[in-house]
PDB file of C-alpha atoms in Angstrom:
ATOM      1  CA  MET N   1       5.767  -7.816  20.116  1.00 97.00           C
ATOM      2  CA  LYS N   2       7.626  -5.724  17.550  1.00 98.00           C
ATOM      3  CA  VAL N   3       5.419  -3.576  15.336  1.00 98.00           C
ATOM      4  CA  ILE N   4       6.655  -1.800  12.233  1.00 98.00           C
ATOM      5  CA  ALA N   5       4.364   1.056  11.228  1.00 98.00           C
ATOM      6  CA  PHE N   6       4.429   3.664   8.519  1.00 98.00           C
ATOM      7  CA  ALA N   7       2.373   6.051   6.503  1.00 98.00           C
ATOM      8  CA  ALA N   8       2.224   5.172   2.812  1.00 98.00           C
ATOM      9  CA  SER N   9       3.111   8.780   2.082  1.00 98.00           C
ATOM     10  CA  SER N  10       6.230  10.890   1.681  1.00 97.00           C
ATOM     11  CA  SER N  11       4.668  14.055   3.119  1.00 97.00           C
ATOM     12  CA  LYS N  12       6.659  15.481   6.019  1.00 95.00           C
ATOM     13  CA  ALA N  13       3.358  16.654   7.575  1.00 96.00           C
ATOM     14  CA  SER N  14       1.522  13.407   6.784  1.00 98.00           C
ATOM     15  CA  ILE N  15      -1.832  13.011   8.497  1.00 98.00           C
ATOM     16  CA  ASN N  16      -1.465   9.286   7.868  1.00 98.00           C
ATOM     17  CA  LYS N  17       1.781   9.299   9.854  1.00 98.00           C
ATOM     18  CA  GLN N  18      -0.049  11.041  12.698  1.00 98.00           C
ATOM     19  CA  LEU N  19      -2.784   8.402  12.544  1.00 98.00           C
ATOM     20  CA  VAL N  20      -0.434   5.417  12.414  1.00 98.00           C
ATOM     21  CA  THR N  21       1.663   6.819  15.283  1.00 98.00           C
ATOM     22  CA  HIS N  22      -1.458   7.145  17.414  1.00 98.00           C
ATOM     23  CA  ALA N  23      -2.664   3.692  16.371  1.00 98.00           C
ATOM     24  CA  VAL N  24       0.481   1.881  17.501  1.00 98.00           C
ATOM     25  CA  SER N  25       0.402   3.731  20.829  1.00 98.00           C
ATOM     26  CA  MET N  26      -2.831   1.835  21.518  1.00 97.00           C
ATOM     27  CA  ILE N  27      -1.050  -1.548  21.605  1.00 97.00           C
ATOM     28  CA  ASP N  28      -0.012  -2.199  25.186  1.00 93.00           C
ATOM     29  CA  GLY N  29       3.498  -3.552  25.566  1.00 94.00           C
ATOM     30  CA  ALA N  30       4.412  -3.325  21.887  1.00 96.00           C
ATOM     31  CA  GLU N  31       7.790  -2.157  20.723  1.00 98.00           C
ATOM     32  CA  ALA N  32       6.843   0.102  17.828  1.00 98.00           C
ATOM     33  CA  GLU N  33       9.089   1.524  15.148  1.00 98.00           C
ATOM     34  CA  ILE N  34       7.668   4.200  12.856  1.00 98.00           C
ATOM     35  CA  LEU N  35       9.320   4.186   9.456  1.00 98.00           C
ATOM     36  CA  ASP N  36       9.526   7.230   7.188  1.00 98.00           C
ATOM     37  CA  LEU N  37       9.253   6.384   3.493  1.00 98.00           C
ATOM     38  CA  ASN N  38      11.586   9.306   2.765  1.00 98.00           C
ATOM     39  CA  ASP N  39      14.372   7.145   4.210  1.00 98.00           C
ATOM     40  CA  TYR N  40      13.685   4.593   1.455  1.00 98.00           C
ATOM     41  CA  GLU N  41      13.545   6.878  -1.567  1.00 97.00           C
ATOM     42  CA  LEU N  42      14.568   4.972  -4.674  1.00 98.00           C
ATOM     43  CA  PRO N  43      14.798   5.564  -8.413  1.00 98.00           C
ATOM     44  CA  LEU N  44      11.516   5.028 -10.209  1.00 98.00           C
ATOM     45  CA  PHE N  45      11.121   1.281 -10.632  1.00 98.00           C
ATOM     46  CA  SER N  46      11.367  -0.236 -14.090  1.00 98.00           C
ATOM     47  CA  VAL N  47      12.733  -3.486 -15.445  1.00 97.00           C
ATOM     48  CA  ASP N  48      15.511  -1.484 -17.107  1.00 98.00           C
ATOM     49  CA  ARG N  49      16.472   0.138 -13.782  1.00 97.00           C
ATOM     50  CA  GLU N  50      16.362  -3.238 -12.070  1.00 98.00           C
ATOM     51  CA  GLN N  51      18.743  -4.715 -14.671  1.00 97.00           C
ATOM     52  CA  GLU N  52      21.028  -1.721 -14.222  1.00 97.00           C
ATOM     53  CA  LEU N  53      20.940  -1.503 -10.410  1.00 96.00           C
ATOM     54  CA  GLY N  54      19.998  -4.962  -9.215  1.00 97.00           C
ATOM     55  CA  GLN N  55      18.346  -4.778  -5.817  1.00 97.00           C
ATOM     56  CA  PRO N  56      19.126  -1.393  -4.235  1.00 98.00           C
ATOM     57  CA  GLU N  57      20.245  -1.328  -0.602  1.00 98.00           C
ATOM     58  CA  LYS N  58      17.285   0.848   0.428  1.00 98.00           C
ATOM     59  CA  ALA N  59      14.849  -1.698  -1.007  1.00 98.00           C
ATOM     60  CA  LYS N  60      16.640  -4.473   0.864  1.00 98.00           C
ATOM     61  CA  ALA N  61      16.566  -2.410   4.060  1.00 98.00           C
ATOM     62  CA  PHE N  62      12.808  -1.779   3.731  1.00 98.00           C
ATOM     63  CA  PHE N  63      12.144  -5.486   3.101  1.00 98.00           C
ATOM     64  CA  ALA N  64      14.361  -6.408   6.069  1.00 98.00           C
ATOM     65  CA  LYS N  65      12.458  -4.028   8.385  1.00 98.00           C
ATOM     66  CA  ILE N  66       9.231  -5.845   7.527  1.00 98.00           C
ATOM     67  CA  GLY N  67      10.963  -9.137   8.209  1.00 98.00           C
ATOM     68  CA  GLU N  68      11.976  -7.983  11.712  1.00 98.00           C
ATOM     69  CA  ALA N  69       8.376  -7.282  12.697  1.00 98.00           C
ATOM     70  CA  ASP N  70       5.741  -9.404  14.339  1.00 98.00           C
ATOM     71  CA  ALA N  71       3.056  -7.116  12.919  1.00 98.00           C
ATOM     72  CA  LEU N  72       2.612  -4.217  10.523  1.00 98.00           C
ATOM     73  CA  VAL N  73       0.416  -1.138  10.685  1.00 99.00           C
ATOM     74  CA  ILE N  74       0.165   0.899   7.493  1.00 99.00           C
ATOM     75  CA  SER N  75      -1.895   4.044   6.956  1.00 98.00           C
ATOM     76  CA  PHE N  76      -2.511   4.881   3.314  1.00 98.00           C
ATOM     77  CA  ALA N  77      -2.596   8.295   1.742  1.00 98.00           C
ATOM     78  CA  GLU N  78      -4.774   8.429  -1.352  1.00 98.00           C
ATOM     79  CA  HIS N  79      -3.461  10.179  -4.443  1.00 97.00           C
ATOM     80  CA  ASN N  80      -6.050  10.422  -7.212  1.00 96.00           C
ATOM     81  CA  GLY N  81      -7.866   7.354  -5.898  1.00 95.00           C
ATOM     82  CA  SER N  82      -4.766   5.169  -5.584  1.00 97.00           C
ATOM     83  CA  TYR N  83      -1.424   4.674  -3.812  1.00 98.00           C
ATOM     84  CA  SER N  84       1.044   7.503  -3.379  1.00 98.00           C
ATOM     85  CA  ALA N  85       3.950   7.266  -5.809  1.00 98.00           C
ATOM     86  CA  ALA N  86       6.398   7.004  -2.888  1.00 97.00           C
ATOM     87  CA  TYR N  87       4.685   3.912  -1.458  1.00 98.00           C
ATOM     88  CA  LYS N  88       4.072   2.247  -4.811  1.00 98.00           C
ATOM     89  CA  ASN N  89       7.705   2.663  -5.800  1.00 98.00           C
ATOM     90  CA  VAL N  90       9.261   1.220  -2.632  1.00 98.00           C
ATOM     91  CA  PHE N  91       6.671  -1.571  -2.661  1.00 98.00           C
ATOM     92  CA  ASP N  92       7.478  -2.415  -6.294  1.00 98.00           C
ATOM     93  CA  TRP N  93      11.190  -2.614  -5.525  1.00 98.00           C
ATOM     94  CA  ALA N  94      10.553  -4.770  -2.430  1.00 98.00           C
ATOM     95  CA  SER N  95       8.276  -7.107  -4.401  1.00 98.00           C
ATOM     96  CA  ARG N  96      11.170  -7.859  -6.757  1.00 98.00           C
ATOM     97  CA  ILE N  97      13.209  -9.096  -3.782  1.00 98.00           C
ATOM     98  CA  ASN N  98      10.341 -11.383  -2.846  1.00 98.00           C
ATOM     99  CA  GLN N  99       6.706 -11.134  -3.969  1.00 98.00           C
ATOM    100  CA  LYS N 100       5.707 -11.998  -0.394  1.00 98.00           C
ATOM    101  CA  VAL N 101       6.509  -8.452   0.729  1.00 98.00           C
ATOM    102  CA  PHE N 102       4.484  -8.751   3.954  1.00 98.00           C
ATOM    103  CA  GLN N 103       6.251 -12.015   4.854  1.00 98.00           C
ATOM    104  CA  GLY N 104       3.296 -13.623   6.636  1.00 98.00           C
ATOM    105  CA  LYS N 105       2.980 -10.786   9.154  1.00 98.00           C
ATOM    106  CA  LYS N 106      -0.259  -9.755  10.820  1.00 98.00           C
ATOM    107  CA  VAL N 107      -1.359  -6.481   9.246  1.00 98.00           C
ATOM    108  CA  VAL N 108      -3.725  -3.652  10.140  1.00 99.00           C
ATOM    109  CA  MET N 109      -4.381  -1.237   7.286  1.00 99.00           C
ATOM    110  CA  LEU N 110      -5.668   2.261   7.903  1.00 99.00           C
ATOM    111  CA  SER N 111      -6.346   5.315   5.791  1.00 98.00           C
ATOM    112  CA  THR N 112      -7.373   8.890   6.286  1.00 98.00           C
ATOM    113  CA  SER N 113      -7.842  12.070   4.297  1.00 98.00           C
ATOM    114  CA  PRO N 114      -9.003  15.617   4.972  1.00 98.00           C
ATOM    115  CA  GLY N 115     -12.276  14.866   3.188  1.00 97.00           C
ATOM    116  CA  PRO N 116     -15.255  12.642   3.960  1.00 98.00           C
ATOM    117  CA  GLY N 117     -13.999   9.764   1.764  1.00 97.00           C
ATOM    118  CA  GLY N 118     -11.242   8.882   4.221  1.00 98.00           C
ATOM    119  CA  ALA N 119      -9.077   7.432   1.405  1.00 98.00           C
ATOM    120  CA  LYS N 120     -11.409   4.435   1.183  1.00 98.00           C
ATOM    121  CA  ASN N 121     -10.495   3.666  -2.434  1.00 98.00           C
ATOM    122  CA  VAL N 122      -6.820   3.063  -1.771  1.00 98.00           C
ATOM    123  CA  LEU N 123      -7.629   1.224   1.469  1.00 98.00           C
ATOM    124  CA  ALA N 124      -9.938  -1.155  -0.433  1.00 98.00           C
ATOM    125  CA  ALA N 125      -7.232  -1.834  -3.041  1.00 98.00           C
ATOM    126  CA  ALA N 126      -4.545  -2.394  -0.400  1.00 98.00           C
ATOM    127  CA  SER N 127      -6.783  -4.634   1.699  1.00 98.00           C
ATOM    128  CA  ALA N 128      -7.816  -6.736  -1.283  1.00 98.00           C
ATOM    129  CA  SER N 129      -4.215  -7.272  -2.401  1.00 98.00           C
ATOM    130  CA  CYS N 130      -2.729  -7.863   1.065  1.00 98.00           C
ATOM    131  CA  PRO N 131      -3.109 -11.681   1.052  1.00 98.00           C
ATOM    132  CA  HIS N 132      -1.539 -11.879  -2.436  1.00 98.00           C
ATOM    133  CA  PHE N 133       1.611 -10.346  -0.928  1.00 98.00           C
ATOM    134  CA  ASP N 134       1.516 -12.737   2.072  1.00 98.00           C
ATOM    135  CA  GLY N 135      -0.055 -10.377   4.568  1.00 98.00           C
ATOM    136  CA  ASP N 136      -2.420 -11.699   7.239  1.00 98.00           C
ATOM    137  CA  LEU N 137      -4.920  -8.833   7.182  1.00 98.00           C
ATOM    138  CA  LYS N 138      -6.498  -8.590  10.634  1.00 98.00           C
ATOM    139  CA  ALA N 139      -8.425  -5.315  10.264  1.00 98.00           C
ATOM    140  CA  SER N 140      -8.831  -2.239   8.123  1.00 98.00           C
ATOM    141  CA  LEU N 141     -10.317   1.121   9.014  1.00 98.00           C
ATOM    142  CA  SER N 142     -10.831   4.405   7.205  1.00 98.00           C
ATOM    143  CA  ILE N 143     -10.922   7.640   9.181  1.00 98.00           C
ATOM    144  CA  PRO N 144     -12.879  10.301   7.271  1.00 98.00           C
ATOM    145  CA  SER N 145     -12.449  14.056   7.659  1.00 98.00           C
ATOM    146  CA  PHE N 146      -9.168  13.806   9.557  1.00 98.00           C
ATOM    147  CA  PHE N 147      -9.141  17.336  10.948  1.00 98.00           C
ATOM    148  CA  ASP N 148     -12.701  16.974  12.285  1.00 98.00           C
ATOM    149  CA  ASN N 149     -11.925  13.650  13.982  1.00 98.00           C
ATOM    150  CA  PHE N 150      -8.306  13.927  15.140  1.00 98.00           C
ATOM    151  CA  ASP N 151      -6.838  16.341  17.672  1.00 98.00           C
ATOM    152  CA  THR N 152      -3.445  17.171  16.189  1.00 98.00           C
ATOM    153  CA  GLU N 153      -2.277  18.907  19.387  1.00 97.00           C
ATOM    154  CA  VAL N 154      -2.956  15.820  21.510  1.00 97.00           C
ATOM    155  CA  GLY N 155      -2.072  13.370  18.733  1.00 98.00           C
ATOM    156  CA  ALA N 156      -5.204  11.271  19.166  1.00 98.00           C
ATOM    157  CA  LEU N 157      -8.635  10.708  17.715  1.00 98.00           C
ATOM    158  CA  SER N 158     -11.213  13.085  19.130  1.00 98.00           C
ATOM    159  CA  ASN N 159     -14.195  11.100  17.812  1.00 98.00           C
ATOM    160  CA  ASP N 160     -15.120   8.513  20.465  1.00 98.00           C
ATOM    161  CA  SER N 161     -16.781   6.100  18.045  1.00 98.00           C
ATOM    162  CA  LEU N 162     -13.791   6.085  15.694  1.00 98.00           C
ATOM    163  CA  SER N 163     -11.438   5.752  18.652  1.00 98.00           C
ATOM    164  CA  VAL N 164     -13.243   2.597  19.796  1.00 98.00           C
ATOM    165  CA  GLN N 165     -13.107   1.194  16.262  1.00 98.00           C
ATOM    166  CA  LEU N 166      -9.381   1.920  16.029  1.00 98.00           C
ATOM    167  CA  ALA N 167      -8.704   0.327  19.424  1.00 98.00           C
ATOM    168  CA  GLU N 168     -10.602  -2.784  18.307  1.00 98.00           C
ATOM    169  CA  ALA N 169      -8.612  -2.924  15.069  1.00 98.00           C
ATOM    170  CA  MET N 170      -5.327  -2.653  16.946  1.00 98.00           C
ATOM    171  CA  GLN N 171      -6.312  -5.391  19.394  1.00 98.00           C
ATOM    172  CA  THR N 172      -6.517  -7.848  16.483  1.00 98.00           C
ATOM    173  CA  LEU N 173      -2.714  -7.808  16.387  1.00 98.00           C
ATOM    174  CA  LEU N 174      -2.405  -9.299  19.872  1.00 96.00           C
TER     175      LEU N 174
END
């Protein structure tokens, strides 16, 4: 099974990237590729830019990566209660290639934040819209208070209850 995973964040020290990297390590036998949204940085999407540029190569490459996968794991950063600008922009460009951005793939959506909310608002929005973009949402999980529940030195959840929940979410992809 090939799994494409990424943090919906452009932060080089992304806690969501740490979470998604740990999450895919829990899938036995999976070939996992962790994408970095910084590799898909594009001009701010607008209809005018689309008319000027057509479909940029980086948008095509991002869409193609999703197409190569059997499953997707995405961990969402929350910026002011919504998607990060980096994720929203690459997603908007990809949706102009084909509105079915997730291409029928099985999807696990995660989120985390330093605070107790665990980025639940953006996770709820992403989970609700997933089927509209042809994603087969298998599970979603918010991890609150990242630094209290994740051992950054080990690269794994330190909260046993959350670890079990994450393992169960990841098993839905098998």
